[in-house]
Amino acid sequence: MKDINDNLESPFKLLVSFNKLLKHYEALSESDDEFIAAKAKRVLKTADAFPVLREGFSDVSILKEREKEIGIILQDSFSPVLSKNEIKTASVPFHNLIFNSSDRFKSIIQEAGDGFELKIKNMPEDDKYIVACAIILAFCYGYHLNFKRPFYYEIPDTKGIMQFYKILYNADFTEIVPTKNAPKITQNDFDELLDNFDNIELWKTKFPKDSYTFKGFVISNIFNVTDDQSISNIKTTLIGEEKRQNEGFMDDFHEIFRSLLGLKNIKVGFSIYNEEDGQFERVYGAGMNSYLLNDSQSNSCSRTLCSRSYKTLLKDKKFYSISDVDKFYELSKGKAPQYKTLKDQNIKSAILAPIANEKGLMGILEIVSEEPKILNSINANKLNDVMPFIVSAVERSKNEEENLIEAIIQTECTSIHPSVHWRFEKEAKNFIKDQLNGVEPSFNKIAFENIYPLYGQIDIKGSSEARNSATRKDLSIQLNAIKSIIENALQIEKLPIYEQFLYQINNYLEGLEVHFQVDSEQQISAFIKQDIDPILNHLRGVDALQEDVQSYFNSIDDKIEVLYHHRKDYDNTIALINKEMAALLDKKQVEAQAMYPHYFERFKTDGVEHNMYIGESITKEDSFNPIYLYNLRLWQLQVMVEMENAFYLMQSEFPVKLDVASMILVFNQPLSISFRMDEKQFDVDGTYNARYEIVKKRVDKAYIKGTTERVTQKGKISIVYSQKQDEIEYMRYIKFLQSKKYLDDDMEIVELQDLQAVTGLKAIRVSVLYHKENNDKDFYTYDDLMKEIKA
């Protein structure tokens, strides 16, 4: 490629130019700051020696010839200090040519491999032309189209894993000038374009190739958003049947779409497509409306849509937009049913979006407004990012409706473990039978008697201390940043209030070091929000402080409005530990269920805990034998050891180094459990059985009798019990696992201090043997493992 315009289909004739940037340096050369002025003069001197850099050029070879000079001109925009961190490029728009970039960007492209070609993923070639036209409409004619959509690169990393990068453009240094060949755009032209986003030939007629000169360059700031959940508020709102039945669901839905489209006066409706009857039907629910049906409960397709809109929505599964309802009503002479229905409701513009999957149309999303032209074929494209979530929600609703028994179970209870599902299904059938017979239906008590409980947990040690430490660090960093700004403000303006704030900040900093308390975080956060933030917003207007204040606010998390760095590492660590441990336990549970069916549930807290219940009444069949209980107990102990090993193998990958301790509670008497309808979970029945729940809640905090040592310790498995026969049973399991090098030979038996209403507890403690790697045949104690890891 010799010229950047070669093989480029665009309304722009592109010229690389640094004219507008150099004008900024002209202003800076008059600065009172000698350093800034001197640097600006150096840049201008460099540019003046080569007028083509200001006048503009399209010859690619000049970029190479003047690479050094271009680097000097762009040095401030591409700070060497930040080059290894920022992902940034300088280029011309809608072109793969990049003539300057940060080191970080270069390394990302290098890691992608030799055959990789960089291009914007979610912008088809026709869209590039139309977006360029939209920019011209705004820049040259003042017609602003709300076409802002996030643009992304998809770039594989060294492992071949696709990474997603969001692109933000800075077009401050661009100029757009019509050529003699550029047709003048009128209001009628603009109105015509609003309803013809997909008509590329029309756009090319209004904006012929090379009819405008683009002079300048754009800076792209690029951010890795692989982990972002795009449009998370829409996705969150649609998840869960309970939310969709809530009275405020549609109000929230309206607000979400208003934010998405940047339009205040819009409303959202739905209609369901009944393929069997060939008609649209109203969606029943709190606040649900259909603007296509108006007051009707249902209507045939032919009476709802004209042939063109029918084809677009049902056959092509594409958006159908109406920018001016009155205009199209007149053009159709009132014969197109959708225009008449909308006009009768005083709707002036609308977007109808098909909710469709590979099987066909399921319904219509209706977005309407009482203002003409604000909804059109251009901003309809912004729905592309949210429609998959809506489709998923509708699919889920349809699947739920197909099985009435499952729907009743979900409504009356909750997600039910497969081992007890048969019992709920039986009650659901009785529920339906009563309804059909005209009897007031009720969901009877679900209970299981004479079952054996098993409980275990892998708990994060020192989680409260780690959380407090992370909080102290974050608050200290935030307070010191505020302190620095106010100290500088005090130098500029001697106000006593600044001194008072500094005094208060120093007190808080001292308190963080000396006596951090439960309410310290709330006190400091309230102080910053109520007293400091208004002051900092005021100091934004002080030129000398503007950069520091902006840097401070950039460090603040938008969602929780505090500095969230060390706490984020802590929270991410807890989440990762819970995720990995729960995933391993779930995987192992599949094997255990295959041995003998039993009830299983787990919970994520500061670690992962689990309950299991096994017995005849759960399995339904006459097949239970105590051997299955003993087998499950041995399985549980072995899996807890494997979870410990898995944790320490991945510990180095966590943002914060934490330890875990594992515990098993043995209860040798059968008990009864029942399903609590109000709490949607199983709980034990009876006063005696309640002792089991009390021990579960308190035992991990219990001390060894006569000491201040907790029964649970890192590197050890603690098995808590009360009966001698339990001790004998678990001694056999431990010796077996010692022979397999799962456990060490340092087994000990300790007595526990009495808990409230619970006495006589003992514990067997034994150290876990670890492997440094999955294939490692050596065995390590906890202390040995830590030494090996640090070595």
mmCIF file with all atom_site columns, C-alpha atoms in Angstrom, residues 470-549:
data_model
loop_
_atom_site.group_PDB
_atom_site.id
_atom_site.type_symbol
_atom_site.label_atom_id
_atom_site.label_alt_id
_atom_site.label_comp_id
_atom_site.label_asym_id
_atom_site.label_entity_id
_atom_site.label_seq_id
_atom_site.pdbx_PDB_ins_code
_atom_site.Cartn_x
_atom_site.Cartn_y
_atom_site.Cartn_z
_atom_site.occupancy
_atom_site.B_iso_or_equiv
_atom_site.pdbx_formal_charge
_atom_site.auth_seq_id
_atom_site.auth_comp_id
_atom_site.auth_asym_id
_atom_site.auth_atom_id
_atom_site.pdbx_PDB_model_num
ATOM 1  C CA . ALA A 1 470 ? -7.159  -4.989 53.147 1.00 0.00 ? 470 ALA A CA 1
ATOM 2  C CA . THR A 1 471 ? -9.649  -2.390 54.357 1.00 0.00 ? 471 THR A CA 1
ATOM 3  C CA . ARG A 1 472 ? -6.981  -0.572 56.406 1.00 0.00 ? 472 ARG A CA 1
ATOM 4  C CA . LYS A 1 473 ? -4.616  -0.473 53.424 1.00 0.00 ? 473 LYS A CA 1
ATOM 5  C CA . ASP A 1 474 ? -7.275  0.882  51.050 1.00 0.00 ? 474 ASP A CA 1
ATOM 6  C CA . LEU A 1 475 ? -8.487  3.508  53.512 1.00 0.00 ? 475 LEU A CA 1
ATOM 7  C CA . SER A 1 476 ? -4.915  4.536  54.302 1.00 0.00 ? 476 SER A CA 1
ATOM 8  C CA . ILE A 1 477 ? -4.064  4.980  50.610 1.00 0.00 ? 477 ILE A CA 1
ATOM 9  C CA . GLN A 1 478 ? -7.272  6.958  50.025 1.00 0.00 ? 478 GLN A CA 1
ATOM 10 C CA . LEU A 1 479 ? -6.782  9.192  53.085 1.00 0.00 ? 479 LEU A CA 1
ATOM 11 C CA . ASN A 1 480 ? -3.126  9.882  52.202 1.00 0.00 ? 480 ASN A CA 1
ATOM 12 C CA . ALA A 1 481 ? -4.135  10.852 48.653 1.00 0.00 ? 481 ALA A CA 1
ATOM 13 C CA . ILE A 1 482 ? -6.751  13.255 50.066 1.00 0.00 ? 482 ILE A CA 1
ATOM 14 C CA . LYS A 1 483 ? -4.226  14.564 52.592 1.00 0.00 ? 483 LYS A CA 1
ATOM 15 C CA . SER A 1 484 ? -1.721  15.381 49.845 1.00 0.00 ? 484 SER A CA 1
ATOM 16 C CA . ILE A 1 485 ? -4.317  17.318 47.830 1.00 0.00 ? 485 ILE A CA 1
ATOM 17 C CA . ILE A 1 486 ? -5.530  19.328 50.849 1.00 0.00 ? 486 ILE A CA 1
ATOM 18 C CA . GLU A 1 487 ? -1.948  20.099 51.905 1.00 0.00 ? 487 GLU A CA 1
ATOM 19 C CA . ASN A 1 488 ? -1.339  21.513 48.427 1.00 0.00 ? 488 ASN A CA 1
ATOM 20 C CA . ALA A 1 489 ? -4.628  23.411 48.603 1.00 0.00 ? 489 ALA A CA 1
ATOM 21 C CA . LEU A 1 490 ? -3.537  24.915 51.917 1.00 0.00 ? 490 LEU A CA 1
ATOM 22 C CA . GLN A 1 491 ? -0.402  26.242 50.250 1.00 0.00 ? 491 GLN A CA 1
ATOM 23 C CA . ILE A 1 492 ? -2.512  27.955 47.615 1.00 0.00 ? 492 ILE A CA 1
ATOM 24 C CA . GLU A 1 493 ? -5.264  29.237 49.890 1.00 0.00 ? 493 GLU A CA 1
ATOM 25 C CA . LYS A 1 494 ? -4.716  29.533 53.665 1.00 0.00 ? 494 LYS A CA 1
ATOM 26 C CA . LEU A 1 495 ? -8.124  28.411 54.904 1.00 0.00 ? 495 LEU A CA 1
ATOM 27 C CA . PRO A 1 496 ? -8.486  27.134 58.502 1.00 0.00 ? 496 PRO A CA 1
ATOM 28 C CA . ILE A 1 497 ? -11.013 24.542 57.329 1.00 0.00 ? 497 ILE A CA 1
ATOM 29 C CA . TYR A 1 498 ? -8.230  22.801 55.392 1.00 0.00 ? 498 TYR A CA 1
ATOM 30 C CA . GLU A 1 499 ? -6.201  22.563 58.596 1.00 0.00 ? 499 GLU A CA 1
ATOM 31 C CA . GLN A 1 500 ? -9.210  21.095 60.409 1.00 0.00 ? 500 GLN A CA 1
ATOM 32 C CA . PHE A 1 501 ? -9.642  18.471 57.694 1.00 0.00 ? 501 PHE A CA 1
ATOM 33 C CA . LEU A 1 502 ? -5.934  17.589 57.883 1.00 0.00 ? 502 LEU A CA 1
ATOM 34 C CA . TYR A 1 503 ? -6.254  17.180 61.643 1.00 0.00 ? 503 TYR A CA 1
ATOM 35 C CA . GLN A 1 504 ? -9.220  14.848 61.185 1.00 0.00 ? 504 GLN A CA 1
ATOM 36 C CA . ILE A 1 505 ? -7.453  12.869 58.447 1.00 0.00 ? 505 ILE A CA 1
ATOM 37 C CA . ASN A 1 506 ? -4.372  12.400 60.648 1.00 0.00 ? 506 ASN A CA 1
ATOM 38 C CA . ASN A 1 507 ? -6.601  11.150 63.468 1.00 0.00 ? 507 ASN A CA 1
ATOM 39 C CA . TYR A 1 508 ? -8.203  8.618  61.142 1.00 0.00 ? 508 TYR A CA 1
ATOM 40 C CA . LEU A 1 509 ? -4.797  7.492  59.824 1.00 0.00 ? 509 LEU A CA 1
ATOM 41 C CA . GLU A 1 510 ? -3.526  7.035  63.367 1.00 0.00 ? 510 GLU A CA 1
ATOM 42 C CA . GLY A 1 511 ? -6.687  5.116  64.246 1.00 0.00 ? 511 GLY A CA 1
ATOM 43 C CA . LEU A 1 512 ? -6.183  2.772  61.303 1.00 0.00 ? 512 LEU A CA 1
ATOM 44 C CA . GLU A 1 513 ? -2.733  1.863  62.577 1.00 0.00 ? 513 GLU A CA 1
ATOM 45 C CA . VAL A 1 514 ? -3.515  1.678  66.298 1.00 0.00 ? 514 VAL A CA 1
ATOM 46 C CA . HIS A 1 515 ? -7.113  0.644  66.908 1.00 0.00 ? 515 HIS A CA 1
ATOM 47 C CA . PHE A 1 516 ? -9.075  -0.301 63.795 1.00 0.00 ? 516 PHE A CA 1
ATOM 48 C CA . GLN A 1 517 ? -12.652 -1.002 64.859 1.00 0.00 ? 517 GLN A CA 1
ATOM 49 C CA . VAL A 1 518 ? -15.765 -2.476 63.238 1.00 0.00 ? 518 VAL A CA 1
ATOM 50 C CA . ASP A 1 519 ? -17.279 0.932  62.544 1.00 0.00 ? 519 ASP A CA 1
ATOM 51 C CA . SER A 1 520 ? -14.029 2.644  61.445 1.00 0.00 ? 520 SER A CA 1
ATOM 52 C CA . GLU A 1 521 ? -14.691 1.868  57.783 1.00 0.00 ? 521 GLU A CA 1
ATOM 53 C CA . GLN A 1 522 ? -18.208 3.346  57.936 1.00 0.00 ? 522 GLN A CA 1
ATOM 54 C CA . GLN A 1 523 ? -17.001 6.455  59.806 1.00 0.00 ? 523 GLN A CA 1
ATOM 55 C CA . ILE A 1 524 ? -14.201 7.195  57.350 1.00 0.00 ? 524 ILE A CA 1
ATOM 56 C CA . SER A 1 525 ? -16.401 6.525  54.312 1.00 0.00 ? 525 SER A CA 1
ATOM 57 C CA . ALA A 1 526 ? -19.085 8.850  55.674 1.00 0.00 ? 526 ALA A CA 1
ATOM 58 C CA . PHE A 1 527 ? -16.462 11.545 56.373 1.00 0.00 ? 527 PHE A CA 1
ATOM 59 C CA . ILE A 1 528 ? -15.109 11.307 52.820 1.00 0.00 ? 528 ILE A CA 1
ATOM 60 C CA . LYS A 1 529 ? -18.550 11.324 51.215 1.00 0.00 ? 529 LYS A CA 1
ATOM 61 C CA . GLN A 1 530 ? -20.072 14.116 53.302 1.00 0.00 ? 530 GLN A CA 1
ATOM 62 C CA . ASP A 1 531 ? -17.082 16.403 53.943 1.00 0.00 ? 531 ASP A CA 1
ATOM 63 C CA . ILE A 1 532 ? -14.243 15.613 51.552 1.00 0.00 ? 532 ILE A CA 1
ATOM 64 C CA . ASP A 1 533 ? -15.954 14.915 48.207 1.00 0.00 ? 533 ASP A CA 1
ATOM 65 C CA . PRO A 1 534 ? -17.632 18.371 48.051 1.00 0.00 ? 534 PRO A CA 1
ATOM 66 C CA . ILE A 1 535 ? -14.248 20.003 48.767 1.00 0.00 ? 535 ILE A CA 1
ATOM 67 C CA . LEU A 1 536 ? -12.479 17.947 46.102 1.00 0.00 ? 536 LEU A CA 1
ATOM 68 C CA . ASN A 1 537 ? -15.170 18.764 43.549 1.00 0.00 ? 537 ASN A CA 1
ATOM 69 C CA . HIS A 1 538 ? -14.568 22.419 44.373 1.00 0.00 ? 538 HIS A CA 1
ATOM 70 C CA . LEU A 1 539 ? -10.795 21.982 43.976 1.00 0.00 ? 539 LEU A CA 1
ATOM 71 C CA . ARG A 1 540 ? -11.271 20.542 40.471 1.00 0.00 ? 540 ARG A CA 1
ATOM 72 C CA . GLY A 1 541 ? -11.519 24.151 39.356 1.00 0.00 ? 541 GLY A CA 1
ATOM 73 C CA . VAL A 1 542 ? -8.043  25.011 40.649 1.00 0.00 ? 542 VAL A CA 1
ATOM 74 C CA . ASP A 1 543 ? -5.639  24.533 37.760 1.00 0.00 ? 543 ASP A CA 1
ATOM 75 C CA . ALA A 1 544 ? -2.682  23.541 39.949 1.00 0.00 ? 544 ALA A CA 1
ATOM 76 C CA . LEU A 1 545 ? -4.717  20.825 41.654 1.00 0.00 ? 545 LEU A CA 1
ATOM 77 C CA . GLN A 1 546 ? -6.874  19.654 38.770 1.00 0.00 ? 546 GLN A CA 1
ATOM 78 C CA . GLU A 1 547 ? -4.604  16.787 37.718 1.00 0.00 ? 547 GLU A CA 1
ATOM 79 C CA . ASP A 1 548 ? -4.158  15.439 41.267 1.00 0.00 ? 548 ASP A CA 1
ATOM 80 C CA . VAL A 1 549 ? -7.890  15.654 42.000 1.00 0.00 ? 549 VAL A CA 1
#
